Amino acid sequence: MNPIAKTALATLMICTAAGVLAGEIAGTTVNVVGVENLTNSTYNFAWQDIGVATGTGRILNSTINAQGARNHAASRVGYSVQYIGVATGGRMENVQVSAQRVFNQSTASNASAQQSIGTVSGNATMRNVTIFADGATNRATQDNSDAKQRLGVAE
């Protein structure tokens, strides 16, 4: 793996882990370019989180920027999930989420693909949030496929 890809992957893992463990991303810029997460085996699962806060998650006064992030599960029974700028159980406020040319795909006879960009869930709130999703692709291919793409959703 080239040094730029290693740096991007390390940054992704550090920022995601920091957001998940603390339940909060505040006053932060998460900038991820050209990262790739791939599984290629029977019964696999590919999960990619970029700028995600869980639990009573909060994303405040921050920018989440993902360019060219790729997540792919290639298997007979694959499942792929890609979350970019997602808060569960809390709130997202004064945030810009930009997802340019991001790609999530499951390729299998029972494939399922879920992509969420700039979403909040679990009685969460979203205030003063801007979401850009230029060229975002979510695919589930072959028989029994299911693809769900969620952009700017509050539930």
Coordinates of N, CA and C in Angstrom, one line a residue:
M1 N 0.8 -1.2 0.0 CA 0.0 0.0 0.0 C 0.9 1.2 0.0
N2 N 0.5 2.2 -0.8 CA 1.4 3.4 -0.9 C 1.2 4.3 0.4
P3 N 2.2 5.1 0.6 CA 2.2 5.9 1.9 C 1.0 6.8 2.0
I4 N 0.5 7.4 1.0 CA -0.7 8.2 1.0 C -1.9 7.5 1.5
A5 N -2.1 6.3 0.9 CA -3.2 5.4 1.2 C -3.1 5.0 2.7
K6 N -1.9 4.7 3.2 CA -1.7 4.3 4.6 C -2.1 5.4 5.5
T7 N -1.6 6.6 5.2 CA -1.9 7.8 6.0 C -3.4 8.0 6.0
A8 N -4.1 7.9 4.9 CA -5.5 8.1 4.8 C -6.3 7.1 5.6
L9 N -5.9 5.9 5.5 CA -6.5 4.8 6.3 C -6.3 5.0 7.8
A10 N -5.1 5.4 8.2 CA -4.8 5.6 9.6 C -5.7 6.8 10.1
T11 N -5.8 7.8 9.3 CA -6.6 9.0 9.7 C -8.0 8.6 9.9
L12 N -8.5 7.8 8.9 CA -9.9 7.3 9.0 C -10.1 6.5 10.2
M13 N -9.3 5.6 10.6 CA -9.5 4.7 11.7 C -9.4 5.6 13.0
I14 N -8.5 6.5 13.1 CA -8.3 7.3 14.3 C -9.5 8.2 14.5
C15 N -10.0 8.9 13.4 CA -11.1 9.8 13.5 C -12.4 9.0 13.8
T16 N -12.6 7.9 13.2 CA -13.8 7.1 13.4 C -13.8 6.6 14.9
A17 N -12.7 6.1 15.3 CA -12.6 5.5 16.6 C -12.8 6.6 17.7
A18 N -12.2 7.8 17.5 CA -12.4 8.9 18.4 C -13.9 9.3 18.5
G19 N -14.5 9.4 17.4 CA -15.9 9.7 17.4 C -16.8 8.7 18.0
V20 N -16.5 7.4 17.8 CA -17.4 6.4 18.3 C -17.1 6.2 19.8
L21 N -15.9 6.2 20.2 CA -15.6 6.0 21.7 C -16.1 7.1 22.5
A22 N -16.0 8.3 22.1 CA -16.4 9.5 22.8 C -17.9 9.8 22.7
G23 N -18.5 9.3 21.6 CA -19.9 9.6 21.3 C -20.1 11.0 20.8
E24 N -19.0 11.7 20.6 CA -19.1 13.1 20.1 C -17.9 13.5 19.2
I25 N -18.2 14.2 18.2 CA -17.3 14.8 17.3 C -17.6 16.3 17.4
A26 N -16.7 17.1 17.9 CA -17.0 18.5 18.0 C -15.8 19.4 17.6
G27 N -16.0 20.5 16.9 CA -15.0 21.4 16.5 C -13.9 20.7 15.7
T28 N -14.3 19.7 14.8 CA -13.3 18.8 14.2 C -13.5 18.8 12.7
T29 N -12.4 18.6 12.0 CA -12.5 18.3 10.5 C -12.0 16.9 10.3
V30 N -12.9 16.1 9.7 CA -12.5 14.8 9.3 C -12.4 14.8 7.8
N31 N -11.2 14.6 7.3 CA -10.9 14.7 5.8 C -10.3 13.4 5.4
V32 N -11.1 12.7 4.6 CA -10.7 11.3 4.1 C -10.7 11.3 2.6
V33 N -9.6 10.9 2.0 CA -9.5 10.9 0.5 C -9.0 9.6 0.1
G34 N -9.8 8.9 -0.8 CA -9.4 7.7 -1.5 C -9.2 6.5 -0.7
V35 N -9.9 6.3 0.4 CA -9.8 5.1 1.2 C -10.6 4.0 0.6
E36 N -10.2 2.8 0.9 CA -11.0 1.6 0.4 C -11.1 0.5 1.5
N37 N -12.3 0.0 1.6 CA -12.5 -1.1 2.5 C -13.1 -2.3 1.7
L38 N -12.5 -3.4 1.6 CA -12.9 -4.5 0.8 C -12.9 -5.8 1.5
T39 N -14.0 -6.6 1.3 CA -13.9 -8.0 1.8 C -14.2 -8.8 0.5
N40 N -13.6 -10.0 0.4 CA -13.8 -10.8 -0.7 C -13.8 -12.3 -0.3
S41 N -14.9 -12.7 0.3 CA -14.9 -14.1 0.8 C -16.4 -14.4 0.9
T42 N -16.7 -15.7 1.1 CA -18.0 -16.2 1.3 C -18.5 -15.7 2.7
Y43 N -19.8 -15.3 2.8 CA -20.4 -14.9 4.0 C -19.6 -13.7 4.6
N44 N -19.4 -12.7 3.8 CA -18.6 -11.5 4.3 C -19.4 -10.3 4.6
F45 N -18.8 -9.3 5.3 CA -19.5 -8.1 5.7 C -18.4 -7.0 5.7
A46 N -18.7 -5.9 4.9 CA -17.8 -4.8 4.8 C -18.6 -3.6 5.4
W47 N -17.9 -3.0 6.4 CA -18.5 -1.8 7.1 C -17.5 -0.7 7.1
Q48 N -17.9 0.5 6.7 CA -17.1 1.7 6.6 C -17.8 2.8 7.3
D49 N -17.2 3.4 8.4 CA -17.7 4.5 9.1 C -16.7 5.7 8.9
I50 N -17.2 6.9 8.5 CA -16.4 8.1 8.4 C -17.1 9.2 9.1
G51 N -16.6 9.7 10.2 CA -17.2 10.8 10.9 C -18.6 10.4 11.5
V52 N -18.5 9.3 12.4 CA -19.7 8.7 12.9 C -19.7 8.8 14.5
A53 N -20.8 9.2 15.1 CA -20.9 9.3 16.5 C -22.1 8.4 16.9
T54 N -21.9 7.5 17.9 CA -23.0 6.6 18.3 C -23.4 6.7 19.7
G55 N -24.3 5.9 20.2 CA -24.8 6.0 21.5 C -25.7 7.2 21.6
T56 N -25.3 8.2 22.4 CA -26.0 9.5 22.4 C -25.2 10.4 21.6
G57 N -24.8 10.0 20.4 CA -23.9 10.6 19.5 C -24.2 12.0 19.1
R58 N -23.2 12.9 19.1 CA -23.3 14.3 18.7 C -22.2 14.6 17.8
I59 N -22.6 15.3 16.7 CA -21.6 15.9 15.8 C -21.9 17.4 15.8
L60 N -20.9 18.2 16.3 CA -21.2 19.6 16.5 C -20.0 20.5 15.9
N61 N -20.4 21.5 15.2 CA -19.5 22.5 14.7 C -18.3 21.8 13.9
S62 N -18.6 20.9 13.1 CA -17.6 20.1 12.4 C -17.8 20.0 10.9
T63 N -16.8 19.5 10.2 CA -16.8 19.3 8.8 C -16.4 17.8 8.6
I64 N -17.2 17.1 7.9 CA -16.9 15.7 7.5 C -16.8 15.7 6.0
N65 N -15.6 15.3 5.5 CA -15.3 15.4 4.1 C -14.8 14.0 3.7
A66 N -15.5 13.3 2.8 CA -15.1 12.0 2.3 C -15.1 12.1 0.8
Q67 N -13.9 11.9 0.2 CA -13.8 12.0 -1.3 C -13.3 10.6 -1.8
G68 N -14.0 10.0 -2.7 CA -13.6 8.8 -3.3 C -13.5 7.6 -2.3
A69 N -14.2 7.6 -1.2 CA -14.2 6.5 -0.3 C -15.0 5.3 -0.9
R70 N -14.4 4.1 -0.8 CA -15.0 2.9 -1.5 C -15.1 1.8 -0.4
N71 N -16.3 1.2 -0.4 CA -16.6 0.1 0.5 C -17.3 -1.0 -0.4
H72 N -16.7 -2.2 -0.3 CA -17.2 -3.3 -1.2 C -17.2 -4.7 -0.6
A73 N -18.3 -5.3 -0.6 CA -18.4 -6.7 -0.1 C -18.6 -7.6 -1.4
A74 N -17.7 -8.4 -1.7 CA -17.8 -9.3 -2.9 C -17.8 -10.7 -2.4
S75 N -19.0 -11.3 -2.5 CA -19.2 -12.6 -1.9 C -20.5 -13.3 -2.4
R76 N -20.6 -14.6 -2.1 CA -21.8 -15.3 -2.4 C -23.0 -14.7 -1.5
V77 N -22.7 -14.4 -0.3 CA -23.7 -13.8 0.6 C -23.0 -12.6 1.3
G78 N -22.9 -11.5 0.6 CA -22.2 -10.3 1.1 C -23.2 -9.2 1.6
Y79 N -22.7 -8.4 2.4 CA -23.4 -7.3 3.0 C -22.5 -6.1 3.2
S80 N -22.9 -4.9 2.7 CA -22.0 -3.7 2.8 C -22.8 -2.6 3.4
V81 N -22.1 -1.8 4.3 CA -22.7 -0.7 5.0 C -21.6 0.5 4.9
Q82 N -22.1 1.6 4.5 CA -21.2 2.8 4.5 C -21.9 4.0 5.1
Y83 N -21.3 4.5 6.3 CA -21.9 5.6 7.0 C -20.9 6.8 6.9
I84 N -21.4 7.9 6.5 CA -20.6 9.1 6.4 C -21.4 10.3 7.0
G85 N -20.8 10.8 8.1 CA -21.5 11.9 8.8 C -22.8 11.5 9.4
V86 N -22.8 10.5 10.3 CA -24.0 9.9 10.9 C -23.9 10.0 12.4
A87 N -25.0 10.5 13.0 CA -25.1 10.6 14.5 C -26.4 9.8 14.9
T88 N -26.2 8.9 15.9 CA -27.4 8.1 16.4 C -27.6 8.5 17.8
G89 N -28.9 8.7 18.1 CA -29.3 8.9 19.5 C -29.0 10.3 20.0
G90 N -28.5 11.2 19.2 CA -28.1 12.5 19.7 C -28.5 13.7 18.8
R91 N -27.5 14.4 18.4 CA -27.8 15.5 17.4 C -26.6 15.8 16.5
M92 N -27.0 16.5 15.4 CA -26.0 17.0 14.5 C -26.3 18.5 14.3
E93 N -25.3 19.4 14.6 CA -25.6 20.8 14.6 C -24.4 21.6 14.1
N94 N -24.6 22.5 13.2 CA -23.6 23.3 12.6 C -22.5 22.5 11.9
V95 N -23.0 21.6 11.0 CA -22.1 20.6 10.4 C -22.2 20.7 8.9
Q96 N -21.1 20.4 8.2 CA -21.1 20.3 6.8 C -20.6 18.8 6.5
V97 N -21.4 18.1 5.8 CA -21.0 16.7 5.3 C -20.9 16.7 3.8
S98 N -19.7 16.4 3.4 CA -19.5 16.3 1.9 C -19.0 14.9 1.5
A99 N -19.7 14.3 0.7 CA -19.4 12.9 0.2 C -19.3 13.0 -1.3
Q100 N -18.1 13.1 -1.8 CA -18.0 13.2 -3.3 C -17.4 11.9 -3.9
R101 N -18.1 11.4 -4.9 CA -17.7 10.1 -5.6 C -17.5 9.0 -4.6
V102 N -18.3 8.8 -3.6 CA -18.2 7.7 -2.7 C -19.0 6.5 -3.3
F103 N -18.6 5.3 -2.9 CA -19.1 4.1 -3.5 C -19.3 3.0 -2.5
N104 N -20.4 2.4 -2.5 CA -20.7 1.3 -1.6 C -21.4 0.2 -2.5
Q105 N -20.9 -1.0 -2.4 CA -21.5 -2.0 -3.2 C -21.3 -3.4 -2.6
S106 N -22.4 -4.2 -2.8 CA -22.4 -5.6 -2.4 C -22.7 -6.4 -3.7
T107 N -21.8 -7.3 -3.9 CA -21.9 -8.1 -5.1 C -22.1 -9.6 -4.7
A108 N -23.3 -10.1 -4.8 CA -23.5 -11.5 -4.5 C -25.0 -11.9 -4.8
S109 N -25.3 -13.2 -4.8 CA -26.7 -13.6 -5.1 C -27.6 -13.1 -4.0
N110 N -27.2 -12.9 -2.8 CA -28.1 -12.4 -1.7 C -27.6 -11.1 -1.2
A111 N -27.1 -10.2 -2.1 CA -26.4 -9.0 -1.7 C -27.3 -8.0 -1.1
S112 N -26.8 -7.2 -0.2 CA -27.5 -6.1 0.4 C -26.5 -4.9 0.7
A113 N -26.9 -3.7 0.3 CA -26.0 -2.6 0.4 C -26.8 -1.4 1.1
Q114 N -26.2 -0.8 2.1 CA -26.8 0.4 2.8 C -25.8 1.5 2.8
Q115 N -26.2 2.7 2.4 CA -25.4 3.8 2.4 C -26.2 5.0 3.1
S116 N -25.6 5.6 4.1 CA -26.2 6.7 4.8 C -25.2 7.9 4.8
I117 N -25.6 9.0 4.4 CA -24.8 10.2 4.3 C -25.6 11.4 4.9
G118 N -25.0 12.0 6.0 CA -25.6 13.1 6.7 C -27.0 12.7 7.3
T119 N -27.0 11.7 8.1 CA -28.2 11.3 8.7 C -28.1 11.2 10.3
V120 N -29.3 11.4 10.9 CA -29.4 11.2 12.3 C -30.6 10.2 12.6
S121 N -30.5 9.5 13.7 CA -31.5 8.5 14.0 C -31.7 8.3 15.5
G122 N -32.7 7.7 15.9 CA -32.9 7.4 17.4 C -33.4 8.7 18.1
N123 N -34.4 9.3 17.6 CA -34.9 10.6 18.2 C -33.9 11.7 18.1
A124 N -33.0 11.6 17.2 CA -31.9 12.6 17.0 C -32.4 13.9 16.3
T125 N -31.7 15.0 16.4 CA -32.1 16.2 15.7 C -31.0 16.7 14.8
M126 N -31.3 17.4 13.8 CA -30.4 17.9 12.8 C -30.7 19.4 12.7
R127 N -29.7 20.3 13.0 CA -29.9 21.8 12.8 C -28.7 22.4 12.1
N128 N -29.0 23.3 11.2 CA -28.0 24.0 10.5 C -26.9 23.0 9.9
V129 N -27.4 22.1 9.1 CA -26.5 21.1 8.5 C -26.6 21.2 7.0
T130 N -25.5 21.1 6.3 CA -25.4 21.1 4.9 C -24.8 19.8 4.4
I131 N -25.5 19.2 3.5 CA -25.1 17.9 3.0 C -24.8 18.0 1.5
F132 N -23.6 17.6 1.0 CA -23.3 17.5 -0.4 C -23.0 16.0 -0.7
A133 N -23.7 15.4 -1.7 CA -23.5 14.0 -2.0 C -23.3 13.9 -3.5
D134 N -22.3 14.5 -4.0 CA -22.0 14.5 -5.5 C -21.5 13.2 -6.0
G135 N -22.2 12.5 -6.8 CA -21.7 11.2 -7.3 C -21.7 10.0 -6.3
A136 N -22.6 10.1 -5.3 CA -22.6 9.0 -4.3 C -23.3 7.8 -5.0
T137 N -22.7 6.6 -4.9 CA -23.2 5.4 -5.5 C -23.4 4.3 -4.5
N138 N -24.6 3.7 -4.5 CA -24.9 2.6 -3.7 C -25.5 1.5 -4.5
R139 N -24.9 0.3 -4.5 CA -25.4 -0.8 -5.4 C -25.4 -2.1 -4.6
A140 N -26.5 -2.9 -5.0 CA -26.5 -4.3 -4.6 C -26.8 -5.0 -5.9
T141 N -25.9 -5.9 -6.3 CA -26.1 -6.6 -7.6 C -26.4 -8.1 -7.4
Q142 N -27.0 -8.6 -8.4 CA -27.4 -10.0 -8.6 C -28.7 -10.3 -7.9
D143 N -29.1 -11.6 -7.9 CA -30.4 -12.0 -7.4 C -30.6 -11.6 -5.9
N144 N -31.9 -11.4 -5.5 CA -32.2 -11.1 -4.2 C -31.5 -9.9 -3.6
S145 N -31.1 -8.9 -4.4 CA -30.4 -7.8 -4.0 C -31.3 -6.7 -3.3
D146 N -30.7 -5.9 -2.5 CA -31.4 -4.8 -1.8 C -30.4 -3.7 -1.6
A147 N -30.8 -2.5 -2.1 CA -30.0 -1.3 -2.0 C -30.8 -0.2 -1.3
K148 N -30.2 0.4 -0.3 CA -30.9 1.4 0.5 C -29.9 2.6 0.6
Q149 N -30.3 3.7 0.0 CA -29.4 4.9 0.1 C -30.2 6.0 0.8
R150 N -29.6 6.5 1.9 CA -30.2 7.6 2.7 C -29.4 8.8 2.8
L151 N -29.9 9.9 2.4 CA -29.2 11.2 2.3 C -30.0 12.2 3.0
G152 N -29.4 12.9 4.1 CA -30.1 13.9 4.8 C -31.4 13.5 5.5
V153 N -31.3 12.4 6.2 CA -32.5 11.8 6.8 C -32.4 12.0 8.3
A154 N -33.5 12.5 8.9 CA -33.7 12.5 10.4 C -34.9 11.7 10.8
E155 N -34.6 10.7 11.7 CA -35.7 9.9 12.1 C -35.6 9.6 13.6

